[in-house]
Every structure is written in C-alpha cells, then in structure tokens.
Amino acid sequence: MKKISIALVGIGKIARDQHLPAIAADPRFELVACASRNASVEGVRNYPTLEALLAAEPHVEAISLSAPPLPRFAQARAALAAGKHVMLEKPPGGCLSEVRALEQMASCAGLTLFASWHSRHALGVEAARTWLATQDIRSVNVRWKEDVRRWHPGQTWIWEPGGLGVFDPGINALSIVTWIMPRELALVSSTLGIPSNRQMPISADLELFDTAGVPVHVEFDWRHGPQELWEIEVKTADGVLLLSQGGNRLHIDGREVALGAVHEYPSLYAHWRNLIERGERDVDVRPLGIVADAFLLGRREILEPFVE
Ligand code: NAP
C-alpha cells in the first residue's frame, strides 16, 4: 500500500500528545518533516516555518496543521496554494469567513481539506447518534467544565481574540451535539462571563432550540475542578442518554453501552486518509457557527480578573 507522505506543523501540546503517536501508528501515512518555530521532532527533517518546509520538501503530499487557530489560516492557505491536502485542528479557524475561503481554495484545486473535530471520534459518539436518530428527544443538557489552569497552562493565545476562551474546549461539546442531534440547532440566547483583564470568556451559558422546539442548554466553565466534567445528557421519551468523559462513555437508560476501541486521533487520521483517497472534503463549520452566534448574541458579564 502506498504511504502518503505527510508533514506536521505547530509542534506543541496536541501535536506531541496526539498527532505524533496517531501518525506513527498509521501504516498509511509516513511523517517526513515537521515545521515549528521553537520545537523539533526526532527522526524527521525539521524546519522553522511552513514556507521553508514547502520550499525544501516538494514531494510532501499532505500537511496537518496543529498550531492555534489564528496562525493556522496563513499556513493552510500556503499549503493549499502549494497543492497539498490539508487537515486542520479544531476549531477550523479563528472565524467563519476564513474557513469558507479555504474550502473554496481546496475545492478549486481538487484538494482534500479536512476540518477535524476530534470529539466526534470519541468512542460513544457514533452509537449515540444512531440511537438518537429514532428517538423522541425532549431536552438536551451540556455540561462542559474544566480547570483552565490544568488544561491550558501558559497558553496566552486562548485569551486573545480568535482564541475562543472557554469555547476552545466548549466547541468540542458543540461538535458532538451538532453531530448527534437529528435536526439543526438555532441559538436564542448567550451569556458570556469575561474576566476584566481578558478578551475572551471564562464561562458561557447558551440556550438553543432545534427545529422541533427541543431545548438545548449549554454550560461551559473554566473555573471547575479538580475533576473535569465533560458530559451531554439527552432526555427522550424512552429514557436518558448520557455521554460522559468527553464522549468516550455512553449510558442509555442507566445501562452502560459497550464501545469499540479506535480512539479519537487514530480515527481522525483514518478518516482523512479515506477522504484523500476518495478525493473528498469534510468541512462542517456548524460548531464554529454556534460559537460565532454566541459572540453575536452574547450578553457580557464582566468578572474578576483572571490571574494564572
Ligand atoms: P500550543 O501547544 O499552545 O500550540 C501549538 C504550537 O503551535 C506551539 O507550540 C507553537 O510552536 C505553535 N504556535 C503557537 N503560536 C504560533 C504562532 N503565532 N505562529 C506560528 N506557530 C505558533 O497549543 P495546543 O494546545 O497544542 O493547541 C493547538 C490547537 O489544537 C488548538 O486549536 C487547540 O484547540 C487544539 N487542541 C488542543 C488540545 C489540547 O489538549 N491542548 C486538544 C485538542 C485540540 P512553535 O513555537 O514551535 O512554533
């Protein structure tokens, strides 16, 4: 089987925790190079920038981008302009217009753009989606709470415009909800808790409805600990579905559902490879759209300063 030669750009926390092990374990990809301003990866050729990598590695076929969202747009544009397939970490961009621009570039060039949502590949998500497809859904409650100091130590970009604040983890929950719910969702209200010394929210409370009027209540909080709470509860006429541990455990009507064993990032890379082979793109901006709407409709509550 021919391996796809790949480069990884933005070697930070998620690149080391997830991307590098997932690529190493996938026999259909070969990591040949990395680009990062301050970091390097053993066993491959390293460059300080994507531009330097593109100039030196014309045979690389695909580029996976794992830097924060704002610098990722210029990187994605450069990679697509150079004729490479591209995978974007979540969120796919700092704003919606840039993602649409990238999608048009990829489409015109016949390249695969994959706007990845790793939480959609959590173990329980597909089974939840299948079960809910035939249910009479009554309400949805999303509780996505964690300690920002534990999960984002020293990351200043998350507090800046385009960094999303508490929506950086929260968008993972929205990526699951928009996938498992059979009908489209519309935001009706949003409250954003913003520390007085920061640009982005540390908490958010959203109310949405689906097209049948089913209420969806969303609570995001970065002041929660020590144990994180990443759960989605769906009440139906036939019982309660609970996705917990970020989508990796599933209970239906109190009984735990046995799940498969292919974890999020290996599953993401397998999906990207399939998209490349089929000449397809996968760019679903609905989770980012809800976040953008939450800022559009957001009622701001100014909170005490956040000091890390
Ligand atoms: P990170 O460690 O802060 O950043 C990744 C790397 O990107 C940095 O080490 C840095 O490497 C490079 N970078 C940072 N700012 C840059 C800039 N302005 N221009 C060019 N390169 C820059 O962040 P992360 O936690 O890995 O998150 C990256 C993305 O993955 C985010 O979109 C996040 O939502 C997503 N994600 C994170 C996690 C997690 O647990 N952390 C989980 C899932 C998804 P150099 O300094 O070497 O260039």
Short mmCIF file of C-alpha atoms and ligand atoms in Angstrom, two decimals:
data_model
loop_
_atom_site.label_atom_id
_atom_site.label_comp_id
_atom_site.label_asym_id
_atom_site.label_seq_id
_atom_site.Cartn_x
_atom_site.Cartn_y
_atom_site.Cartn_z
CA MET A 1 0.00 0.00 0.00
CA LYS A 2 1.37 3.41 -0.96
CA LYS A 3 2.03 5.62 2.04
CA ILE A 4 1.01 9.27 1.94
CA SER A 5 3.96 11.49 2.85
CA ILE A 6 2.89 13.96 5.47
CA ALA A 7 4.26 16.94 7.38
CA LEU A 8 3.06 18.21 10.77
CA VAL A 9 3.14 21.94 11.55
CA GLY A 10 2.99 23.57 15.01
CA ILE A 11 4.69 21.18 17.42
CA GLY A 12 3.05 21.92 20.77
CA LYS A 13 0.85 20.16 23.29
CA ILE A 14 -1.65 18.47 21.00
CA ALA A 15 0.96 17.61 18.37
CA ARG A 16 3.01 15.68 20.95
CA ASP A 17 0.09 14.24 22.94
CA GLN A 18 -1.96 13.01 19.99
CA HIS A 19 -0.85 13.77 16.41
CA LEU A 20 2.64 12.25 16.51
CA PRO A 21 1.51 8.95 18.16
CA ALA A 22 -1.51 8.66 15.83
CA ILE A 23 0.59 9.23 12.68
CA ALA A 24 3.28 6.81 13.90
CA ALA A 25 0.65 4.11 14.42
CA ASP A 26 -0.98 4.54 10.99
CA PRO A 27 0.73 2.46 8.29
CA ARG A 28 -0.92 4.52 5.55
CA PHE A 29 0.98 7.73 6.47
CA GLU A 30 4.70 8.46 6.57
CA LEU A 31 5.78 11.51 8.57
CA VAL A 32 8.72 13.01 6.69
CA ALA A 33 9.01 16.54 8.07
CA CYS A 34 7.83 18.99 10.72
CA ALA A 35 7.73 22.78 10.93
CA SER A 36 7.77 24.68 14.19
CA ARG A 37 9.50 27.89 15.24
CA ASN A 38 10.90 26.56 18.53
CA ALA A 39 10.46 22.79 18.52
CA SER A 40 11.69 19.81 16.54
CA VAL A 41 10.77 16.15 16.24
CA GLU A 42 13.30 13.33 16.27
CA GLY A 43 13.69 11.15 13.19
CA VAL A 44 12.31 13.60 10.60
CA ARG A 45 13.55 16.73 8.84
CA ASN A 46 12.68 19.92 10.75
CA TYR A 47 12.09 23.47 9.52
CA PRO A 48 11.36 26.72 11.39
CA THR A 49 8.44 27.64 9.14
CA LEU A 50 5.96 26.00 6.80
CA GLU A 51 7.30 28.14 3.95
CA ALA A 52 10.79 26.69 4.44
CA LEU A 53 9.32 23.20 4.57
CA LEU A 54 7.32 23.68 1.39
CA ALA A 55 10.38 25.01 -0.45
CA ALA A 56 12.58 22.09 0.65
CA GLU A 57 10.05 19.23 0.52
CA PRO A 58 8.16 19.41 -2.79
CA HIS A 59 7.15 15.74 -2.57
CA VAL A 60 5.18 16.06 0.67
CA GLU A 61 1.58 15.29 -0.24
CA ALA A 62 -0.35 16.31 2.87
CA ILE A 63 0.05 18.83 5.69
CA SER A 64 -1.52 18.51 9.13
CA LEU A 65 -1.79 21.83 10.96
CA SER A 66 -1.82 21.76 14.76
CA ALA A 67 -0.89 25.35 15.65
CA PRO A 68 -3.54 27.58 17.32
CA PRO A 69 -6.35 28.79 15.04
CA LEU A 70 -5.14 32.30 14.16
CA PRO A 71 -1.71 31.46 12.67
CA ARG A 72 -3.22 28.36 11.07
CA PHE A 73 -5.11 30.30 8.36
CA ALA A 74 -1.97 31.62 6.62
CA GLN A 75 -0.42 28.16 6.95
CA ALA A 76 -3.46 26.46 5.42
CA ARG A 77 -3.54 28.96 2.56
CA ALA A 78 0.15 28.40 1.84
CA ALA A 79 -0.23 24.61 1.97
CA LEU A 80 -3.25 24.60 -0.36
CA ALA A 81 -1.55 27.05 -2.73
CA ALA A 82 1.37 24.59 -2.89
CA GLY A 83 -1.03 21.79 -3.88
CA LYS A 84 -1.10 19.88 -0.57
CA HIS A 85 -4.03 18.16 1.11
CA VAL A 86 -4.68 19.83 4.47
CA MET A 87 -6.02 18.74 7.85
CA LEU A 88 -6.98 21.50 10.30
CA GLU A 89 -7.06 21.01 14.07
CA LYS A 90 -10.22 22.21 15.72
CA PRO A 91 -11.53 24.90 15.62
CA PRO A 92 -11.01 25.09 11.86
CA GLY A 93 -10.30 28.82 12.04
CA GLY A 94 -10.41 31.98 14.07
CA CYS A 95 -13.55 32.98 12.16
CA LEU A 96 -16.02 31.55 9.67
CA SER A 97 -15.05 33.57 6.60
CA GLU A 98 -11.50 32.21 6.56
CA VAL A 99 -12.74 28.61 6.65
CA ARG A 100 -15.07 29.25 3.72
CA ALA A 101 -12.16 30.83 1.82
CA LEU A 102 -10.01 27.75 2.47
CA GLU A 103 -12.83 25.46 1.38
CA GLN A 104 -13.14 27.34 -1.90
CA MET A 105 -9.36 27.15 -2.47
CA ALA A 106 -9.33 23.41 -1.82
CA SER A 107 -12.38 22.81 -3.99
CA CYS A 108 -10.97 24.78 -6.95
CA ALA A 109 -7.66 22.90 -6.71
CA GLY A 110 -9.25 19.47 -6.23
CA LEU A 111 -7.53 19.04 -2.85
CA THR A 112 -8.79 17.44 0.35
CA LEU A 113 -9.47 19.88 3.18
CA PHE A 114 -10.43 18.18 6.44
CA ALA A 115 -11.71 20.43 9.22
CA SER A 116 -11.28 17.90 12.00
CA TRP A 117 -13.44 17.63 15.13
CA HIS A 118 -11.64 15.10 17.32
CA SER A 119 -14.51 14.82 19.83
CA ARG A 120 -16.80 13.49 17.10
CA HIS A 121 -14.45 10.49 17.01
CA ALA A 122 -14.81 9.78 20.74
CA LEU A 123 -15.86 6.20 21.39
CA GLY A 124 -19.53 6.74 22.24
CA VAL A 125 -20.50 9.39 19.72
CA GLU A 126 -21.47 7.30 16.71
CA ALA A 127 -23.56 4.90 18.83
CA ALA A 128 -25.30 7.88 20.45
CA ARG A 129 -26.04 9.37 17.03
CA THR A 130 -27.51 6.11 15.77
CA TRP A 131 -29.74 5.66 18.86
CA LEU A 132 -30.98 9.27 18.83
CA ALA A 133 -31.89 9.14 15.14
CA THR A 134 -35.11 7.28 16.01
CA GLN A 135 -35.89 8.81 19.41
CA ASP A 136 -38.46 11.32 20.55
CA ILE A 137 -36.00 13.80 22.07
CA ARG A 138 -37.32 16.05 24.88
CA SER A 139 -34.31 18.06 26.05
CA VAL A 140 -30.51 18.29 25.94
CA ASN A 141 -28.17 19.48 28.70
CA VAL A 142 -24.49 20.04 28.02
CA ARG A 143 -22.10 20.47 30.96
CA TRP A 144 -18.52 21.03 29.78
CA LYS A 145 -16.42 22.23 32.68
CA GLU A 146 -12.73 22.03 33.48
CA ASP A 147 -9.87 23.86 35.17
CA VAL A 148 -8.19 26.19 32.67
CA ARG A 149 -5.01 26.17 34.75
CA ARG A 150 -4.77 22.39 34.40
CA TRP A 151 -5.64 22.07 30.71
CA HIS A 152 -4.15 25.24 29.23
CA PRO A 153 -1.13 26.17 31.38
CA GLY A 154 0.76 29.15 29.98
CA GLN A 155 -1.34 29.32 26.79
CA THR A 156 -1.83 33.05 26.29
CA TRP A 157 -3.40 32.72 22.81
CA ILE A 158 -6.64 31.25 24.20
CA TRP A 159 -7.40 34.57 25.94
CA GLU A 160 -6.82 36.69 22.82
CA PRO A 161 -9.35 37.43 20.01
CA GLY A 162 -9.58 34.31 17.88
CA GLY A 163 -8.51 32.11 20.82
CA LEU A 164 -12.16 31.42 21.80
CA GLY A 165 -11.59 31.37 25.59
CA VAL A 166 -13.83 28.75 27.21
CA PHE A 167 -15.23 27.91 23.77
CA ASP A 168 -11.88 26.28 22.91
CA PRO A 169 -12.92 23.16 24.90
CA GLY A 170 -16.62 24.01 24.63
CA ILE A 171 -16.59 23.74 20.86
CA ASN A 172 -15.76 20.05 21.34
CA ALA A 173 -19.16 19.60 23.01
CA LEU A 174 -20.83 21.60 20.24
CA SER A 175 -19.13 19.42 17.63
CA ILE A 176 -20.73 16.37 19.28
CA VAL A 177 -24.17 17.93 19.77
CA THR A 178 -24.38 19.15 16.16
CA TRP A 179 -23.43 15.62 15.03
CA ILE A 180 -25.73 13.51 17.23
CA MET A 181 -28.84 15.69 17.04
CA PRO A 182 -31.05 14.73 14.09
CA ARG A 183 -32.22 18.32 13.46
CA GLU A 184 -30.43 21.65 13.06
CA LEU A 185 -29.95 23.90 16.11
CA ALA A 186 -30.52 27.64 16.47
CA LEU A 187 -29.07 29.79 19.24
CA VAL A 188 -31.55 32.03 21.09
CA SER A 189 -29.50 33.43 23.97
CA SER A 190 -25.95 33.59 25.23
CA THR A 191 -24.31 34.93 28.39
CA LEU A 192 -20.54 35.32 28.39
CA GLY A 193 -18.55 35.66 31.64
CA ILE A 194 -15.43 37.65 30.80
CA PRO A 195 -12.61 38.37 33.28
CA SER A 196 -12.00 42.13 33.40
CA ASN A 197 -8.36 41.68 32.32
CA ARG A 198 -9.06 39.30 29.39
CA GLN A 199 -10.60 39.46 25.92
CA MET A 200 -12.28 36.05 25.87
CA PRO A 201 -14.87 34.42 28.19
CA ILE A 202 -14.03 32.10 31.09
CA SER A 203 -17.65 30.88 31.21
CA ALA A 204 -20.65 30.77 28.88
CA ASP A 205 -24.28 29.80 29.17
CA LEU A 206 -26.22 29.18 25.94
CA GLU A 207 -29.84 28.39 25.11
CA LEU A 208 -30.61 26.76 21.78
CA PHE A 209 -33.60 25.03 20.22
CA ASP A 210 -33.77 22.50 17.44
CA THR A 211 -36.27 22.91 14.61
CA ALA A 212 -38.85 20.82 16.53
CA GLY A 213 -38.54 23.11 19.58
CA VAL A 214 -36.39 20.77 21.69
CA PRO A 215 -34.43 22.91 24.18
CA VAL A 216 -30.65 22.58 24.40
CA HIS A 217 -28.99 24.14 27.45
CA VAL A 218 -25.21 24.53 27.40
CA GLU A 219 -22.96 25.38 30.35
CA PHE A 220 -19.24 25.98 29.80
CA ASP A 221 -16.96 26.84 32.71
CA TRP A 222 -13.20 27.02 33.07
CA ARG A 223 -13.25 27.51 36.86
CA HIS A 224 -14.19 23.91 37.58
CA GLY A 225 -12.06 21.33 39.32
CA PRO A 226 -10.27 19.26 40.27
CA GLN A 227 -12.20 16.66 38.24
CA GLU A 228 -13.31 17.79 34.76
CA LEU A 229 -16.96 17.37 33.74
CA TRP A 230 -17.46 16.78 30.03
CA GLU A 231 -20.96 15.40 29.59
CA ILE A 232 -24.03 15.60 27.39
CA GLU A 233 -27.39 14.38 28.70
CA VAL A 234 -30.26 13.82 26.28
CA LYS A 235 -33.72 13.12 27.72
CA THR A 236 -36.01 11.16 25.41
CA ALA A 237 -39.43 9.53 25.69
CA ASP A 238 -37.64 6.16 26.07
CA GLY A 239 -35.03 7.12 28.66
CA VAL A 240 -31.93 9.22 29.20
CA LEU A 241 -28.80 9.05 27.04
CA LEU A 242 -25.63 10.17 28.81
CA LEU A 243 -22.36 10.75 27.01
CA SER A 244 -19.62 11.35 29.57
CA GLN A 245 -15.82 11.63 29.67
CA GLY A 246 -15.85 13.80 26.56
CA GLY A 247 -17.96 11.31 24.60
CA ASN A 248 -15.90 8.26 25.49
CA ARG A 249 -18.51 6.63 27.79
CA LEU A 250 -22.13 6.06 26.89
CA HIS A 251 -25.07 5.14 29.10
CA ILE A 252 -28.59 4.65 27.77
CA ASP A 253 -31.36 4.45 30.33
CA GLY A 254 -28.80 3.80 33.08
CA ARG A 255 -27.05 0.90 31.30
CA GLU A 256 -23.50 1.28 30.01
CA VAL A 257 -23.11 0.61 26.28
CA ALA A 258 -20.07 -1.43 25.19
CA LEU A 259 -17.97 0.59 22.72
CA GLY A 260 -15.21 -0.01 20.15
CA ALA A 261 -11.54 0.63 20.71
CA VAL A 262 -10.39 3.06 17.97
CA HIS A 263 -9.56 6.28 19.74
CA GLU A 264 -10.06 9.86 18.59
CA TYR A 265 -6.85 10.80 16.76
CA PRO A 266 -6.21 7.42 15.07
CA SER A 267 -9.80 7.61 13.86
CA LEU A 268 -9.28 11.20 12.62
CA TYR A 269 -6.24 10.22 10.58
CA ALA A 270 -8.03 7.17 9.16
CA HIS A 271 -10.88 9.45 8.08
CA TRP A 272 -8.51 11.98 6.47
CA ARG A 273 -6.77 9.20 4.56
CA ASN A 274 -10.14 7.95 3.27
CA LEU A 275 -11.12 11.46 2.21
CA ILE A 276 -7.83 11.87 0.31
CA GLU A 277 -8.29 8.53 -1.44
CA ARG A 278 -11.84 9.42 -2.46
CA GLY A 279 -10.93 13.00 -3.47
CA GLU A 280 -13.43 14.42 -0.97
CA ARG A 281 -13.50 17.27 1.55
CA ASP A 282 -15.05 17.39 5.04
CA VAL A 283 -15.63 20.92 6.26
CA ASP A 284 -18.52 21.25 8.72
CA VAL A 285 -18.46 24.73 10.26
CA ARG A 286 -21.66 24.37 12.33
CA PRO A 287 -19.89 24.16 15.73
CA LEU A 288 -17.87 27.30 14.92
CA GLY A 289 -21.09 28.93 13.66
CA ILE A 290 -22.75 28.45 17.05
CA VAL A 291 -19.70 29.95 18.76
CA ALA A 292 -19.79 32.92 16.39
CA ASP A 293 -23.53 33.32 17.15
CA ALA A 294 -22.79 33.15 20.89
CA PHE A 295 -20.50 36.15 20.47
CA LEU A 296 -23.09 37.93 18.25
CA LEU A 297 -25.93 37.47 20.78
CA GLY A 298 -23.69 37.42 23.84
CA ARG A 299 -24.69 39.37 26.93
CA ARG A 300 -21.42 40.18 28.68
CA GLU A 301 -20.88 39.84 32.43
CA ILE A 302 -17.56 41.31 33.49
CA LEU A 303 -15.95 39.11 36.15
CA GLU A 304 -12.96 39.40 38.49
CA PRO A 305 -9.55 39.39 36.76
CA PHE A 306 -8.09 36.01 35.85
CA VAL A 307 -4.51 35.54 37.04
CA GLU A 308 -2.92 32.22 36.13
P1 NAP B 1 0.03 25.12 21.85
O1 NAP B 1 0.81 23.99 22.45
O2 NAP B 1 -0.02 26.41 22.59
O3 NAP B 1 0.47 25.45 20.36
C1 NAP B 1 0.95 24.53 19.44
C2 NAP B 1 2.20 25.06 18.77
O4 NAP B 1 1.84 25.98 17.74
C3 NAP B 1 3.10 25.87 19.69
O5 NAP B 1 3.91 25.04 20.48
C4 NAP B 1 3.90 26.72 18.72
O6 NAP B 1 5.06 26.01 18.32
C5 NAP B 1 2.94 26.89 17.55
N1 NAP B 1 2.44 28.26 17.55
C6 NAP B 1 1.87 28.91 18.59
N2 NAP B 1 1.58 30.18 18.24
C7 NAP B 1 2.01 30.32 16.96
C8 NAP B 1 2.03 31.43 16.06
N3 NAP B 1 1.54 32.61 16.42
N4 NAP B 1 2.53 31.21 14.83
C9 NAP B 1 3.02 30.00 14.46
N5 NAP B 1 3.05 28.94 15.30
C10 NAP B 1 2.55 29.11 16.52
O7 NAP B 1 -1.48 24.70 21.59
P2 NAP B 1 -2.17 23.25 21.61
O8 NAP B 1 -2.74 23.01 22.95
O9 NAP B 1 -1.28 22.24 21.01
O10 NAP B 1 -3.42 23.59 20.66
C11 NAP B 1 -3.27 23.78 19.28
C12 NAP B 1 -4.62 23.51 18.62
O11 NAP B 1 -5.03 22.17 18.98
C13 NAP B 1 -5.73 24.44 19.10
O12 NAP B 1 -6.57 24.79 18.04
C14 NAP B 1 -6.48 23.61 20.14
O13 NAP B 1 -7.87 23.96 20.21
C15 NAP B 1 -6.32 22.20 19.55
N6 NAP B 1 -6.43 21.13 20.54
C16 NAP B 1 -5.73 21.20 21.73
C17 NAP B 1 -5.89 20.19 22.68
C18 NAP B 1 -5.15 20.19 23.99
O14 NAP B 1 -5.40 19.32 24.85
N7 NAP B 1 -4.19 21.10 24.21
C19 NAP B 1 -6.75 19.12 22.42
C20 NAP B 1 -7.38 19.04 21.19
C21 NAP B 1 -7.21 20.06 20.27
P3 NAP B 1 6.41 26.84 17.94
O15 NAP B 1 6.56 27.92 18.96
O16 NAP B 1 7.49 25.81 17.96
O17 NAP B 1 6.13 27.40 16.55
#
